Amino acid sequence: WLGSSTDRWDTSQNKNFGTKEEERTHIVCFAYFEKFYDLLENFSSYPRALRVMALVVRGIHGIFKIKGPCYKSVDISPDEMKSVKEKLIIVSQKAWFPNEYSKLTNKEMVLGSELLNLNPFVDEKGIIRVGGRLANAQDLTYNERFPILLPSRCRFAYLFITFLHKITLHGGNQLMLRVLRTEFYVRHAKNL
């Protein structure tokens, strides 16, 4: 019929060729975690965790074409390390203080929480910080006046304190607490 002229072609629209439309079944798998899995459980040192997570963030930016800095070097910049550190702090705080974090980001009081006496607040980067009388000490840095709140049971705190212990050449309790409190407030830090 293709060889004949077009006016002889059968143009009826209701042709049934006896085939069915293909039906596919879709299987969807997902994972549900009842407990938070700490990303840092797989790392043995703080610097390694920061480097690997910085490379993961780079990879995510590359795969999903997220706007960000152009990486001209294989080396990880200090800004990248700082950004990853802040993200890991936020992840730890959200995991260990979920109710407090959501209330503080909505500018609500954390009544009935163990953190209430610390006067916590969320800064512009989304990190929970400790308020208090040190806010009036103008000679201290911002991190010393408003230290970042870390839970004592999180892996980030453990890795960071182990790192501090090594860079202070195995300093004692008082030295470790002093260096730690220049940036962080960890509840029960002496036990850790």
Tab-separated table of C-alpha atoms in Angstrom:
chain	number	residue	atom	x	y	z
A	1	TRP	CA	0.000	0.000	0.000
A	2	LEU	CA	2.944	2.305	0.406
A	3	GLY	CA	3.704	1.976	-3.276
A	4	SER	CA	0.270	3.261	-4.331
A	5	SER	CA	-0.771	6.902	-4.382
A	6	THR	CA	-1.674	8.600	-1.095
A	7	ASP	CA	-5.367	8.953	-1.959
A	8	ARG	CA	-5.688	5.117	-1.902
A	9	TRP	CA	-4.228	4.792	1.595
A	10	ASP	CA	-6.585	3.642	4.332
A	11	THR	CA	-6.863	6.622	6.685
A	12	SER	CA	-9.350	5.255	9.190
A	13	GLN	CA	-8.232	6.079	12.714
A	14	ASN	CA	-9.754	3.095	14.504
A	15	LYS	CA	-7.164	0.462	13.757
A	16	ASN	CA	-6.729	-2.154	16.457
A	17	PHE	CA	-3.542	-4.056	15.960
A	18	GLY	CA	-4.239	-6.495	18.785
A	19	THR	CA	-1.500	-5.235	21.092
A	20	LYS	CA	-1.930	-4.125	24.650
A	21	GLU	CA	-0.236	-1.176	26.202
A	22	GLU	CA	2.739	-2.289	28.240
A	23	GLU	CA	2.177	-2.244	31.972
A	24	ARG	CA	5.169	-1.900	34.210
A	25	THR	CA	5.317	-2.446	37.914
A	26	HIS	CA	7.356	0.021	39.901
A	27	ILE	CA	9.142	-1.021	43.048
A	28	VAL	CA	10.172	1.723	45.426
A	29	CYS	CA	12.668	1.028	48.185
A	30	PHE	CA	13.509	3.367	51.012
A	31	ALA	CA	15.340	3.158	54.276
A	32	TYR	CA	13.895	4.297	57.562
A	33	PHE	CA	16.158	4.838	60.512
A	34	GLU	CA	14.654	4.827	63.951
A	35	LYS	CA	17.880	6.141	65.386
A	36	PHE	CA	20.152	8.810	63.977
A	37	TYR	CA	23.253	7.385	62.355
A	38	ASP	CA	26.171	9.680	62.964
A	39	LEU	CA	28.088	10.375	59.761
A	40	LEU	CA	31.319	10.627	61.693
A	41	GLU	CA	31.215	7.097	63.129
A	42	ASN	CA	33.346	5.933	60.182
A	43	PHE	CA	36.205	8.323	60.906
A	44	SER	CA	39.011	7.925	63.381
A	45	SER	CA	40.332	11.485	63.305
A	46	TYR	CA	38.907	14.965	63.085
A	47	PRO	CA	41.130	16.270	60.234
A	48	ARG	CA	40.364	13.215	58.094
A	49	ALA	CA	36.632	13.615	58.677
A	50	LEU	CA	36.773	17.264	57.597
A	51	ARG	CA	38.799	16.499	54.464
A	52	VAL	CA	36.567	13.630	53.356
A	53	MET	CA	33.362	15.550	54.016
A	54	ALA	CA	34.779	18.560	52.120
A	55	LEU	CA	35.414	16.308	49.124
A	56	VAL	CA	31.886	14.903	49.436
A	57	VAL	CA	30.464	18.428	49.385
A	58	ARG	CA	32.606	19.180	46.324
A	59	GLY	CA	31.253	16.076	44.632
A	60	ILE	CA	27.664	17.028	45.420
A	61	HIS	CA	28.257	20.491	43.987
A	62	GLY	CA	29.698	18.928	40.842
A	63	ILE	CA	27.016	16.281	40.345
A	64	PHE	CA	24.010	18.479	40.942
A	65	LYS	CA	25.542	21.596	39.371
A	66	ILE	CA	24.907	23.599	42.513
A	67	LYS	CA	26.203	27.130	42.331
A	68	GLY	CA	29.263	27.456	44.425
A	69	PRO	CA	32.936	28.232	44.238
A	70	CYS	CA	34.922	27.037	41.243
A	71	TYR	CA	37.483	24.496	42.401
A	72	LYS	CA	40.728	25.166	40.573
A	73	SER	CA	42.851	23.033	42.848
A	74	VAL	CA	42.751	19.591	44.379
A	75	ASP	CA	43.707	21.125	47.717
A	76	ILE	CA	40.919	21.934	50.125
A	77	SER	CA	40.775	25.574	51.106
A	78	PRO	CA	40.382	26.785	54.698
A	79	ASP	CA	36.993	28.264	53.768
A	80	GLU	CA	35.800	24.840	52.637
A	81	MET	CA	37.011	23.267	55.882
A	82	LYS	CA	35.256	25.946	57.918
A	83	SER	CA	32.026	25.474	55.974
A	84	VAL	CA	32.104	21.689	56.428
A	85	LYS	CA	32.840	22.103	60.131
A	86	GLU	CA	29.796	24.345	60.528
A	87	LYS	CA	27.611	21.878	58.634
A	88	LEU	CA	28.776	18.982	60.811
A	89	ILE	CA	28.062	21.021	63.938
A	90	ILE	CA	24.536	21.752	62.712
A	91	VAL	CA	23.946	18.080	61.870
A	92	SER	CA	25.124	17.055	65.347
A	93	GLN	CA	22.945	19.656	67.038
A	94	LYS	CA	19.881	18.688	65.009
A	95	ALA	CA	20.419	15.027	65.835
A	96	TRP	CA	20.987	15.398	69.573
A	97	PHE	CA	18.723	18.390	70.286
A	98	PRO	CA	15.904	18.059	67.709
A	99	ASN	CA	13.113	19.677	69.754
A	100	GLU	CA	15.301	22.473	71.033
A	101	TYR	CA	16.680	23.178	67.570
A	102	SER	CA	13.245	23.462	65.980
A	103	LYS	CA	11.951	25.680	68.798
A	104	LEU	CA	14.983	27.951	68.714
A	105	THR	CA	14.842	28.370	64.939
A	106	ASN	CA	11.180	29.394	65.321
A	107	LYS	CA	12.168	31.913	68.038
A	108	GLU	CA	10.338	29.996	70.773
A	109	MET	CA	11.422	29.300	74.342
A	110	VAL	CA	12.823	25.870	75.154
A	111	LEU	CA	10.740	25.371	78.259
A	112	GLY	CA	11.189	22.036	79.996
A	113	SER	CA	14.547	21.414	78.345
A	114	GLU	CA	17.857	20.714	80.025
A	115	LEU	CA	19.297	23.551	77.932
A	116	LEU	CA	17.028	26.238	79.373
A	117	ASN	CA	19.541	27.483	81.950
A	118	LEU	CA	22.160	27.972	79.201
A	119	ASN	CA	20.100	30.701	77.453
A	120	PRO	CA	20.592	29.101	74.021
A	121	PHE	CA	19.975	30.916	70.747
A	122	VAL	CA	20.513	30.193	67.062
A	123	ASP	CA	22.935	32.472	65.243
A	124	GLU	CA	22.690	33.627	61.629
A	125	LYS	CA	24.433	30.467	60.376
A	126	GLY	CA	21.926	28.173	62.095
A	127	ILE	CA	24.218	27.074	64.941
A	128	ILE	CA	22.993	26.840	68.530
A	129	ARG	CA	25.110	29.000	70.809
A	130	VAL	CA	25.128	29.503	74.556
A	131	GLY	CA	24.197	32.905	75.948
A	132	GLY	CA	24.815	34.208	79.421
A	133	ARG	CA	26.849	36.619	81.482
A	134	LEU	CA	29.898	36.284	79.250
A	135	ALA	CA	28.027	38.326	76.633
A	136	ASN	CA	29.022	41.433	78.615
A	137	ALA	CA	32.757	40.648	78.516
A	138	GLN	CA	33.942	42.873	75.687
A	139	ASP	CA	37.559	41.652	75.890
A	140	LEU	CA	36.610	38.157	74.713
A	141	THR	CA	36.068	37.024	71.147
A	142	TYR	CA	32.579	36.260	69.842
A	143	ASN	CA	33.185	32.500	70.111
A	144	GLU	CA	34.295	32.855	73.731
A	145	ARG	CA	31.320	35.034	74.676
A	146	PHE	CA	28.817	32.834	72.848
A	147	PRO	CA	30.330	29.343	72.575
A	148	ILE	CA	28.845	26.736	70.261
A	149	LEU	CA	26.805	24.149	72.115
A	150	LEU	CA	27.862	20.558	71.501
A	151	PRO	CA	26.350	17.423	73.013
A	152	SER	CA	28.882	15.384	74.943
A	153	ARG	CA	27.769	12.083	73.428
A	154	CYS	CA	28.169	13.023	69.753
A	155	ARG	CA	31.020	11.759	67.632
A	156	PHE	CA	31.983	15.275	66.520
A	157	ALA	CA	32.751	16.288	70.111
A	158	TYR	CA	34.786	13.134	70.682
A	159	LEU	CA	36.829	13.585	67.501
A	160	PHE	CA	37.397	17.285	68.156
A	161	ILE	CA	38.516	16.752	71.757
A	162	THR	CA	40.841	13.936	70.678
A	163	PHE	CA	42.290	16.263	68.045
A	164	LEU	CA	42.763	19.023	70.636
A	165	HIS	CA	44.425	16.571	72.984
A	166	LYS	CA	46.967	15.680	70.300
A	167	ILE	CA	47.724	19.229	69.168
A	168	THR	CA	48.175	20.404	72.759
A	169	LEU	CA	50.770	17.616	73.130
A	170	HIS	CA	48.583	15.532	75.456
A	171	GLY	CA	47.682	18.449	77.696
A	172	GLY	CA	45.945	17.936	81.003
A	173	ASN	CA	42.310	18.573	81.914
A	174	GLN	CA	42.673	22.294	82.636
A	175	LEU	CA	44.509	23.032	79.394
A	176	MET	CA	42.048	20.960	77.372
A	177	LEU	CA	39.035	22.692	78.921
A	178	ARG	CA	40.557	26.127	78.340
A	179	VAL	CA	41.319	25.444	74.673
A	180	LEU	CA	37.935	23.772	74.139
A	181	ARG	CA	36.023	26.666	75.690
A	182	THR	CA	37.548	29.187	73.301
A	183	GLU	CA	35.016	27.916	70.758
A	184	PHE	CA	32.702	25.253	72.188
A	185	TYR	CA	30.614	24.546	75.242
A	186	VAL	CA	30.358	20.799	75.830
A	187	ARG	CA	28.214	19.664	78.715
A	188	HIS	CA	30.116	17.238	80.961
A	189	ALA	CA	33.347	17.974	79.096
A	190	LYS	CA	35.511	16.799	81.995
A	191	ASN	CA	34.068	13.306	81.722
A	192	LEU	CA	34.566	13.246	77.982
